Coordinates of C-alpha atoms in Angstrom, one line a residue:
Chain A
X1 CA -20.0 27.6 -16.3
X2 CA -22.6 24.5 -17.9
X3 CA -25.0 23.3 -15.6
X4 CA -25.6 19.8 -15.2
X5 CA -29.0 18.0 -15.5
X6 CA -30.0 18.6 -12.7
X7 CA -30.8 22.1 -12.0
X8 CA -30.2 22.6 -8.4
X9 CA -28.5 20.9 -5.5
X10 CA -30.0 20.9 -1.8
X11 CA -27.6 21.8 0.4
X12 CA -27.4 21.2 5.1
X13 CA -24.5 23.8 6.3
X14 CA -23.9 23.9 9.6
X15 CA -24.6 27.7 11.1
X16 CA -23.9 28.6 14.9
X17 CA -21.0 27.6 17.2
X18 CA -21.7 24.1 19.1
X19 CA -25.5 24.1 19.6
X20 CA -26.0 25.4 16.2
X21 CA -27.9 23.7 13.1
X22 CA -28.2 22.8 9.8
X23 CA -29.4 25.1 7.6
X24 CA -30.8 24.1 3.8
X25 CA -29.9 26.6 0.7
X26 CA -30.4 25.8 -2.8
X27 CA -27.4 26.2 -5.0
X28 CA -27.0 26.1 -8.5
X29 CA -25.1 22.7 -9.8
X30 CA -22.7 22.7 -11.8
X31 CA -20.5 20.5 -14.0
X32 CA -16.8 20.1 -12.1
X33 CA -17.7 21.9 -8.8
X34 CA -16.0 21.1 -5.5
X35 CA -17.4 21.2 -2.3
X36 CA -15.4 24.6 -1.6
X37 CA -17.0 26.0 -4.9
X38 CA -20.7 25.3 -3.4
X39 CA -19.8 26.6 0.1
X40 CA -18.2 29.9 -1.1
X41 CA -21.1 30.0 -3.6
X42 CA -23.6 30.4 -0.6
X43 CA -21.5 33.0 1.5
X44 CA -21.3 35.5 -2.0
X45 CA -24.8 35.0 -3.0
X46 CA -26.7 33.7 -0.4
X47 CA -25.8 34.6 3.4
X48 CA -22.7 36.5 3.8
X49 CA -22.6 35.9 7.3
X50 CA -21.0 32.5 6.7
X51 CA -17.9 31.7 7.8
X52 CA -15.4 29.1 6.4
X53 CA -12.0 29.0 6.1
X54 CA -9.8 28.3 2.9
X55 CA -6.5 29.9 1.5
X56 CA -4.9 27.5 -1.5
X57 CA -8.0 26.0 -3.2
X58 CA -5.6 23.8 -4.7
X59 CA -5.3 21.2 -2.2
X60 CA -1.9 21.8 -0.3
X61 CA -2.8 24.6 2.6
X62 CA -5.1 22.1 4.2
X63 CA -7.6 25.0 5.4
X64 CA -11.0 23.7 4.1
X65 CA -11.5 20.1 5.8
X66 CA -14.9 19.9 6.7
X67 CA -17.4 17.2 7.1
X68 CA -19.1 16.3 4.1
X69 CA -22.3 13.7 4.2
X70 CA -20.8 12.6 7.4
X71 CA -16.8 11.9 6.4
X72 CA -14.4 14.2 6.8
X73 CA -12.4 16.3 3.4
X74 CA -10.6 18.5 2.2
X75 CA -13.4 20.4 0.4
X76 CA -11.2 22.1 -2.0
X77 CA -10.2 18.9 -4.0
X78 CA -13.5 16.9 -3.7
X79 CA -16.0 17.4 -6.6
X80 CA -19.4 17.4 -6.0
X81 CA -20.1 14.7 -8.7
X82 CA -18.3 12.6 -6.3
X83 CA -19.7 12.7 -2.9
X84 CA -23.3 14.3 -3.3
X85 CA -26.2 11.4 -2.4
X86 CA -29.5 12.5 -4.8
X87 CA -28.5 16.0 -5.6
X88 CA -28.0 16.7 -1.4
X89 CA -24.7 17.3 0.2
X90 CA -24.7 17.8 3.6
X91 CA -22.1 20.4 5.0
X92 CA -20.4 20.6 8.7
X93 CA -17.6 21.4 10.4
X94 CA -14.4 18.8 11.1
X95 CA -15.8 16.4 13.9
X96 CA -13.8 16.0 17.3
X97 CA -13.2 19.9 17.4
X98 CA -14.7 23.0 18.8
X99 CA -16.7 24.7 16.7
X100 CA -15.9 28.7 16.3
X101 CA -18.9 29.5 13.9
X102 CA -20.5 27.6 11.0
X103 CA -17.5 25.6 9.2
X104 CA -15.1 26.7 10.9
X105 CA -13.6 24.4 13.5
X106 CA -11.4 25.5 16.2
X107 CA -8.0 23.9 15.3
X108 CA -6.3 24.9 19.0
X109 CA -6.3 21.9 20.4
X110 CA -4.8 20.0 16.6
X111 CA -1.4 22.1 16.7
X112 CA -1.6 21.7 20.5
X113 CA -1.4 18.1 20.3
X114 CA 1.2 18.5 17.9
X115 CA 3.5 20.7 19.6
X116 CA 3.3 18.0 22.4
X117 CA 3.9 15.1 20.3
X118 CA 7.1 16.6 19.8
X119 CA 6.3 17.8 16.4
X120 CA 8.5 20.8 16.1
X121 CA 12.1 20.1 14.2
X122 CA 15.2 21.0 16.7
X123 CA 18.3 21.8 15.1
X124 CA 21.0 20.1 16.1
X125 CA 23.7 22.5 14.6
X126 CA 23.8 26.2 14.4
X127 CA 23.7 28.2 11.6
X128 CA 26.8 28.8 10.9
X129 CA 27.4 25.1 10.4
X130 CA 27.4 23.6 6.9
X131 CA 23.9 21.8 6.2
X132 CA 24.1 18.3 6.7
X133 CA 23.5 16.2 3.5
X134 CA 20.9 13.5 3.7
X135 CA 21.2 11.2 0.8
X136 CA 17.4 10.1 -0.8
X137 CA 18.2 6.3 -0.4
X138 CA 18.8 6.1 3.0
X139 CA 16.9 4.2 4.9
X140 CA 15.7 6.7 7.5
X141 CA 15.0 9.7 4.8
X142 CA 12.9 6.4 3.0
X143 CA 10.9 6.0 6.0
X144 CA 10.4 10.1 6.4
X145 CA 9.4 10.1 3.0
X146 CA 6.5 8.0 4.0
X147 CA 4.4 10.4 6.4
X148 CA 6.0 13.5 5.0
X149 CA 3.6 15.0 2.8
X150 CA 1.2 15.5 5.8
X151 CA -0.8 19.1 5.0
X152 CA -2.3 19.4 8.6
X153 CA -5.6 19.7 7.2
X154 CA -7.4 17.4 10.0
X155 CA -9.2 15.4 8.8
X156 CA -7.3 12.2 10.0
X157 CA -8.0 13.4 13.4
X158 CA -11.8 14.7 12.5
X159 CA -11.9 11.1 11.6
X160 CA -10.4 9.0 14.1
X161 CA -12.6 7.2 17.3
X162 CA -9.4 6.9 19.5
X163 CA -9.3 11.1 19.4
X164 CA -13.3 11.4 19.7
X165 CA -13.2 9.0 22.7
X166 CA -10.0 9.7 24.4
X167 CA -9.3 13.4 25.2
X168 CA -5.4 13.0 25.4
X169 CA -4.8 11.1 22.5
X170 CA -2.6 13.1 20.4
X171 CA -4.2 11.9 17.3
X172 CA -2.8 10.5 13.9
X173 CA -1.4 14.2 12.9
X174 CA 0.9 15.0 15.4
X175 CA 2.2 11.2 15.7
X176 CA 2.7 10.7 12.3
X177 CA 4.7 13.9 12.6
X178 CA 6.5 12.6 15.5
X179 CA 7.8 9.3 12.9
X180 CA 8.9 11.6 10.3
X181 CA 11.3 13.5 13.0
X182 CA 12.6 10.5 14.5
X183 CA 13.8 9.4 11.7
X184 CA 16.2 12.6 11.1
X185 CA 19.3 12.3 12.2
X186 CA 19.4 16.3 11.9
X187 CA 17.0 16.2 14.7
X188 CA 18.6 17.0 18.1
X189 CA 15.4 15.9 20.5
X190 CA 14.9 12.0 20.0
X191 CA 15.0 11.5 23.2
X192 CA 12.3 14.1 24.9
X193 CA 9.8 13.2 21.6
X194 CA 10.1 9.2 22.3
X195 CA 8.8 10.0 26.0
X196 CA 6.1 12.0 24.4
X197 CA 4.8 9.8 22.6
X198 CA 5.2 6.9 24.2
X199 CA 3.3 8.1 27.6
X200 CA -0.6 8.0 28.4
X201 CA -2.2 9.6 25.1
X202 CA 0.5 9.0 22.9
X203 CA 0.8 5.9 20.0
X204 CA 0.3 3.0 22.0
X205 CA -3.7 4.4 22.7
X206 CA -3.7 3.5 18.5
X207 CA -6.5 1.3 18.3
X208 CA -5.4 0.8 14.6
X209 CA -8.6 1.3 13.1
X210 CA -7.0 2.9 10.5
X211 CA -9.6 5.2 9.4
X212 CA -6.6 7.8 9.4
X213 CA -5.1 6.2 6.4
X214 CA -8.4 5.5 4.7
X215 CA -9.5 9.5 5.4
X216 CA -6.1 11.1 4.7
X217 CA -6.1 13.0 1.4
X218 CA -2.5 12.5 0.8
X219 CA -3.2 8.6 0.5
X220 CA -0.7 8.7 4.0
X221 CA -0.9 6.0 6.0
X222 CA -0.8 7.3 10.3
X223 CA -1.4 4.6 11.4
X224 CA 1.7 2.6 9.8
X225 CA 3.7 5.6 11.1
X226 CA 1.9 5.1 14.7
X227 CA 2.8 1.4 15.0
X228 CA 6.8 2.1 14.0
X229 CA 6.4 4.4 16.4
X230 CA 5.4 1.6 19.1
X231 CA 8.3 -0.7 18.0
X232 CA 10.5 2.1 18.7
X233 CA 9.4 3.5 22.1
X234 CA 8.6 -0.9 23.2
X235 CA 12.2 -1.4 22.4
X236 CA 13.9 1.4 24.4
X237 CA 11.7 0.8 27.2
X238 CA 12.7 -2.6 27.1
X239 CA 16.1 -1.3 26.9
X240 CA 15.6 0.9 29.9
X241 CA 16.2 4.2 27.8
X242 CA 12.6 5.1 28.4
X243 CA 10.5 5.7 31.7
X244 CA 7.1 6.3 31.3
Chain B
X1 CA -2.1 3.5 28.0
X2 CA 1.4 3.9 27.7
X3 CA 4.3 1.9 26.4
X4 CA 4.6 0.6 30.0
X5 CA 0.8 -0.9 30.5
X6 CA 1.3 -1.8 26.4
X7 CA 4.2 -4.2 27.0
X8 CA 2.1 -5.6 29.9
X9 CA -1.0 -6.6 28.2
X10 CA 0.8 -7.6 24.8
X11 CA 2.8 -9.6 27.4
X12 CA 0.2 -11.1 29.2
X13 CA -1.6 -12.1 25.8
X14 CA 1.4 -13.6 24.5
X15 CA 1.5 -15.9 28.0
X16 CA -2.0 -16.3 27.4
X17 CA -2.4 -17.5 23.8
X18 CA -0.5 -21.6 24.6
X19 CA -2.0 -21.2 27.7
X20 CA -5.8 -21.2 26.6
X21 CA -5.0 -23.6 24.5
X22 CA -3.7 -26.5 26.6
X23 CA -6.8 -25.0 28.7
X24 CA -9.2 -25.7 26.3
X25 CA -7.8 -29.3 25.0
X26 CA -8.2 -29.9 28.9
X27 CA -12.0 -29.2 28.6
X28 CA -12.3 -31.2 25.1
X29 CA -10.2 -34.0 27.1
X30 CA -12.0 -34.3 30.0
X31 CA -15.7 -34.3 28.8
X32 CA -14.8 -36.7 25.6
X33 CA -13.2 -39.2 28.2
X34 CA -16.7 -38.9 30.6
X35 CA -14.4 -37.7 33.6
X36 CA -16.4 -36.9 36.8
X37 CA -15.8 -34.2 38.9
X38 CA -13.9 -36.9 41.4
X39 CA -11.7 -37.4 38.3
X40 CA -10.4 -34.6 37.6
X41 CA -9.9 -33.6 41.2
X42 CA -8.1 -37.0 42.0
X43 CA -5.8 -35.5 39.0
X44 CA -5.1 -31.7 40.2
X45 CA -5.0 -32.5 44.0
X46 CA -1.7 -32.4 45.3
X47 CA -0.1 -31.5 41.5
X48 CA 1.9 -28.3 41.8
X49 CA 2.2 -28.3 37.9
X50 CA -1.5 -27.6 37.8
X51 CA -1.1 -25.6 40.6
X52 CA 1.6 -23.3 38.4
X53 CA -0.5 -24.1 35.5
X54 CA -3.6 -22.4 36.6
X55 CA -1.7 -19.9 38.9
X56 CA -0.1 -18.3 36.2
X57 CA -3.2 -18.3 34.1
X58 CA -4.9 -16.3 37.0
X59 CA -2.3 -13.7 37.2
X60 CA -1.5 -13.0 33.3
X61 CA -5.3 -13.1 33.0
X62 CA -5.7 -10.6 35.9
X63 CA -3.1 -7.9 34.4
X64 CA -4.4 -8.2 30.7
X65 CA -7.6 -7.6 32.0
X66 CA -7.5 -4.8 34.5
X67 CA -5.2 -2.9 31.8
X68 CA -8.2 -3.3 29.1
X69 CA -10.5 -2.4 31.8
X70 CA -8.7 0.8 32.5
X71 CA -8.7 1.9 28.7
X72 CA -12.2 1.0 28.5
X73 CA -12.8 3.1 31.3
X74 CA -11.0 6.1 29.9
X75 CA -12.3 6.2 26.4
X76 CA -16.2 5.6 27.4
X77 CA -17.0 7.1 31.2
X78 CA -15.9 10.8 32.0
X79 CA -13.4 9.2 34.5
X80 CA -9.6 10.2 34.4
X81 CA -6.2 8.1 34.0
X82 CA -5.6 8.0 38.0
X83 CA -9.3 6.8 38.7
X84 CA -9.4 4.5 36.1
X85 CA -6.1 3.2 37.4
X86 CA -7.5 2.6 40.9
X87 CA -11.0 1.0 39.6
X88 CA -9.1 -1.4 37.2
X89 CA -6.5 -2.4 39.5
X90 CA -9.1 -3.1 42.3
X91 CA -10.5 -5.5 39.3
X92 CA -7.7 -7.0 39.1
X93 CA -6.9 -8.2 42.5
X94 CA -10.3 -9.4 42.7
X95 CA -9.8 -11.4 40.1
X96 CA -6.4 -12.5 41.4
X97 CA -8.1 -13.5 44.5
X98 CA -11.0 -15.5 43.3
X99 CA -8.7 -17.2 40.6
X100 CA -6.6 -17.7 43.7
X101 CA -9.3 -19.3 45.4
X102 CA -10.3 -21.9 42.7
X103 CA -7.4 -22.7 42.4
X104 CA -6.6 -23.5 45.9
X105 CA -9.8 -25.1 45.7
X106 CA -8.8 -27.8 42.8
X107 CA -5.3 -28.5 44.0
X108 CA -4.7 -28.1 47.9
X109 CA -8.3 -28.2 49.1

């Protein structure tokens, strides 16, 4: 592969758990590198003992997010041409997580958040029923379409100061999920997910910073989904079909 | 903060918005016409539409805030929901009571 003019980049990687440190390597730059590429470059010829995590390298597992030169990526899809300050990138793990070792962040408390935000899809026929057809240009499949692309790579919630300074906040993720579900009629838990997400933690802690929608690397917008989500839950608590 | 407290403070911001308004063409009023403190009392004593005026103000002001109070709470001191919910609505009835007590002050006193 060409190397570009400048021969080498310096590169901070985060090594230990929580009270760990950056670390500076030297790695070879080169023309049309991602992030990923320099990372994986270090663990095969540098330090093996690095640990990061990745599967697709193509941008749709959402595995690699990390923190690079303080905002969080997906590492896979983000060239080093792009985001490196004077030939130094600066390497740590997703923010607003635990950290299990080096870049990888401990995504427990993520999916956690998502399971409670009512994320999961509950069928409301069996499988021995014919599959429902949902047409493309209706309304609520227009609206689903929206947040639907979500990878769950993090880095909306790795990003977001309502999650960093609010420990139940179930974070842009999970309610963006929560939209998309509510707005199929397949769906047979409305009712339970509304509550959910409309108690302490849920959408109405939304500051609407929106750095979800200026992070996510799916060009989504959470926080839109987030504040349809409010109308929602304000109107059937104002109907009385909700009790926080 | 939950869709319950949300509806609340949006609520009491809503109230609020005409309300600091008229309250602060008041103001502009009464310094640009030179009233003295004997003026303006001479106005509000005895008027129970300042009296609901004012009164309102107090309470609607009194929610919104002890509501922001409470999610300031949460989000920047190690403090949970229920203890933030008993330190913000102890700020709020003490600033039901001392709006209470100016305006008892202007209008009955």
């Amino acid at each position: 592969m060409p190397q570009a003019d400048n021969a080498s980049l310096t590169v901070s990687i985060w090594r230990g758990g929580q009270d760990g440190n950056f670390e500076t390597y030297s790695v070879p730059n080169r023309q049309n590198q991602t992030v990923l590429d320099v990372v994986t470059h270090v663990q095969r010829h540098i330090d093996p003992t690095l640990s990061y995590r990745f599967a697709c390298r193509v941008g749709m597992c959402g595995s690699c997010g990390m923190t690079v030169n303080g905002r969080p990526r997906w590492t896979c899809r983000t060239h080093v041409s792009k985001v490196a300050k004077d030939g130094k990138l600066q390497i740590a793990p997703l923010s607003n997580l635990p950290v299990i070792k080096d870049l990888a962040a401990d995504m427990q408390p993520f999916f956690e958040k998502w399971q409670k935000a009512g994320g999961v899809f509950e069928p409301s026929k069996s499988r021995a029923e014919p599959v429902e057809p949902i047409r493309p240009n209706e309304p609520q499949r227009i609206a689903a379409d929206e947040g639907i692309e979500c990878i769950n790579c993090g880095v909306c919630y790795a990003g977001c100061d309502t999650v960093r300074w609010n420990d139940d906040y179930l974070g842009p993720a999970a309610l963006n999920r929560a939209w998309t579900l509510m707005n199929d009629r397949r769906d047979s838990a409305q009712k339970p997910r509304l509550a959910a997400v409309a108690a302490n933690g849920g959408c109405h802690a939304c500051h609407t910073h929106q750095s979800c929608q200026e992070y996510c690397p799916q060009s989504l917008n959470p926080t839109g989904s987030i504040s349809l989500l409010k109308r929602l839950a304000t109107k059937a608590y104002l109907k009385g079909e909700l009790k926080p | 903060m939950n869709v319950r407290l949300y509806i609340w403070q949006r609520g009491t911001a809503a109230l609020m918005a005409p309300l600091v308004l008229i309250h602060l063409a008041v103001m502009f009023y009464a310094t640009r016409q030179g009233l003295t403190a004997h003026d303006i009392l001479g106005r509000t004593r005895g008027s129970i539409a300042w009296a609901m005026f004012y009164g309102t103000f107090v309470v609607a002001a009194a929610i919104h805030a002890s509501i922001g109070i409470r999610n300031i709470l949460v989000e920047w001191l190690p403090v949970r929901d229920r203890a933030a919910a008993f330190l913000s609505s102890g700020l709020g009835i003490l600033l039901i009571l001392l709006g209470a007590r100016a305006v008892f002050a202007v209008v009955f006193a």
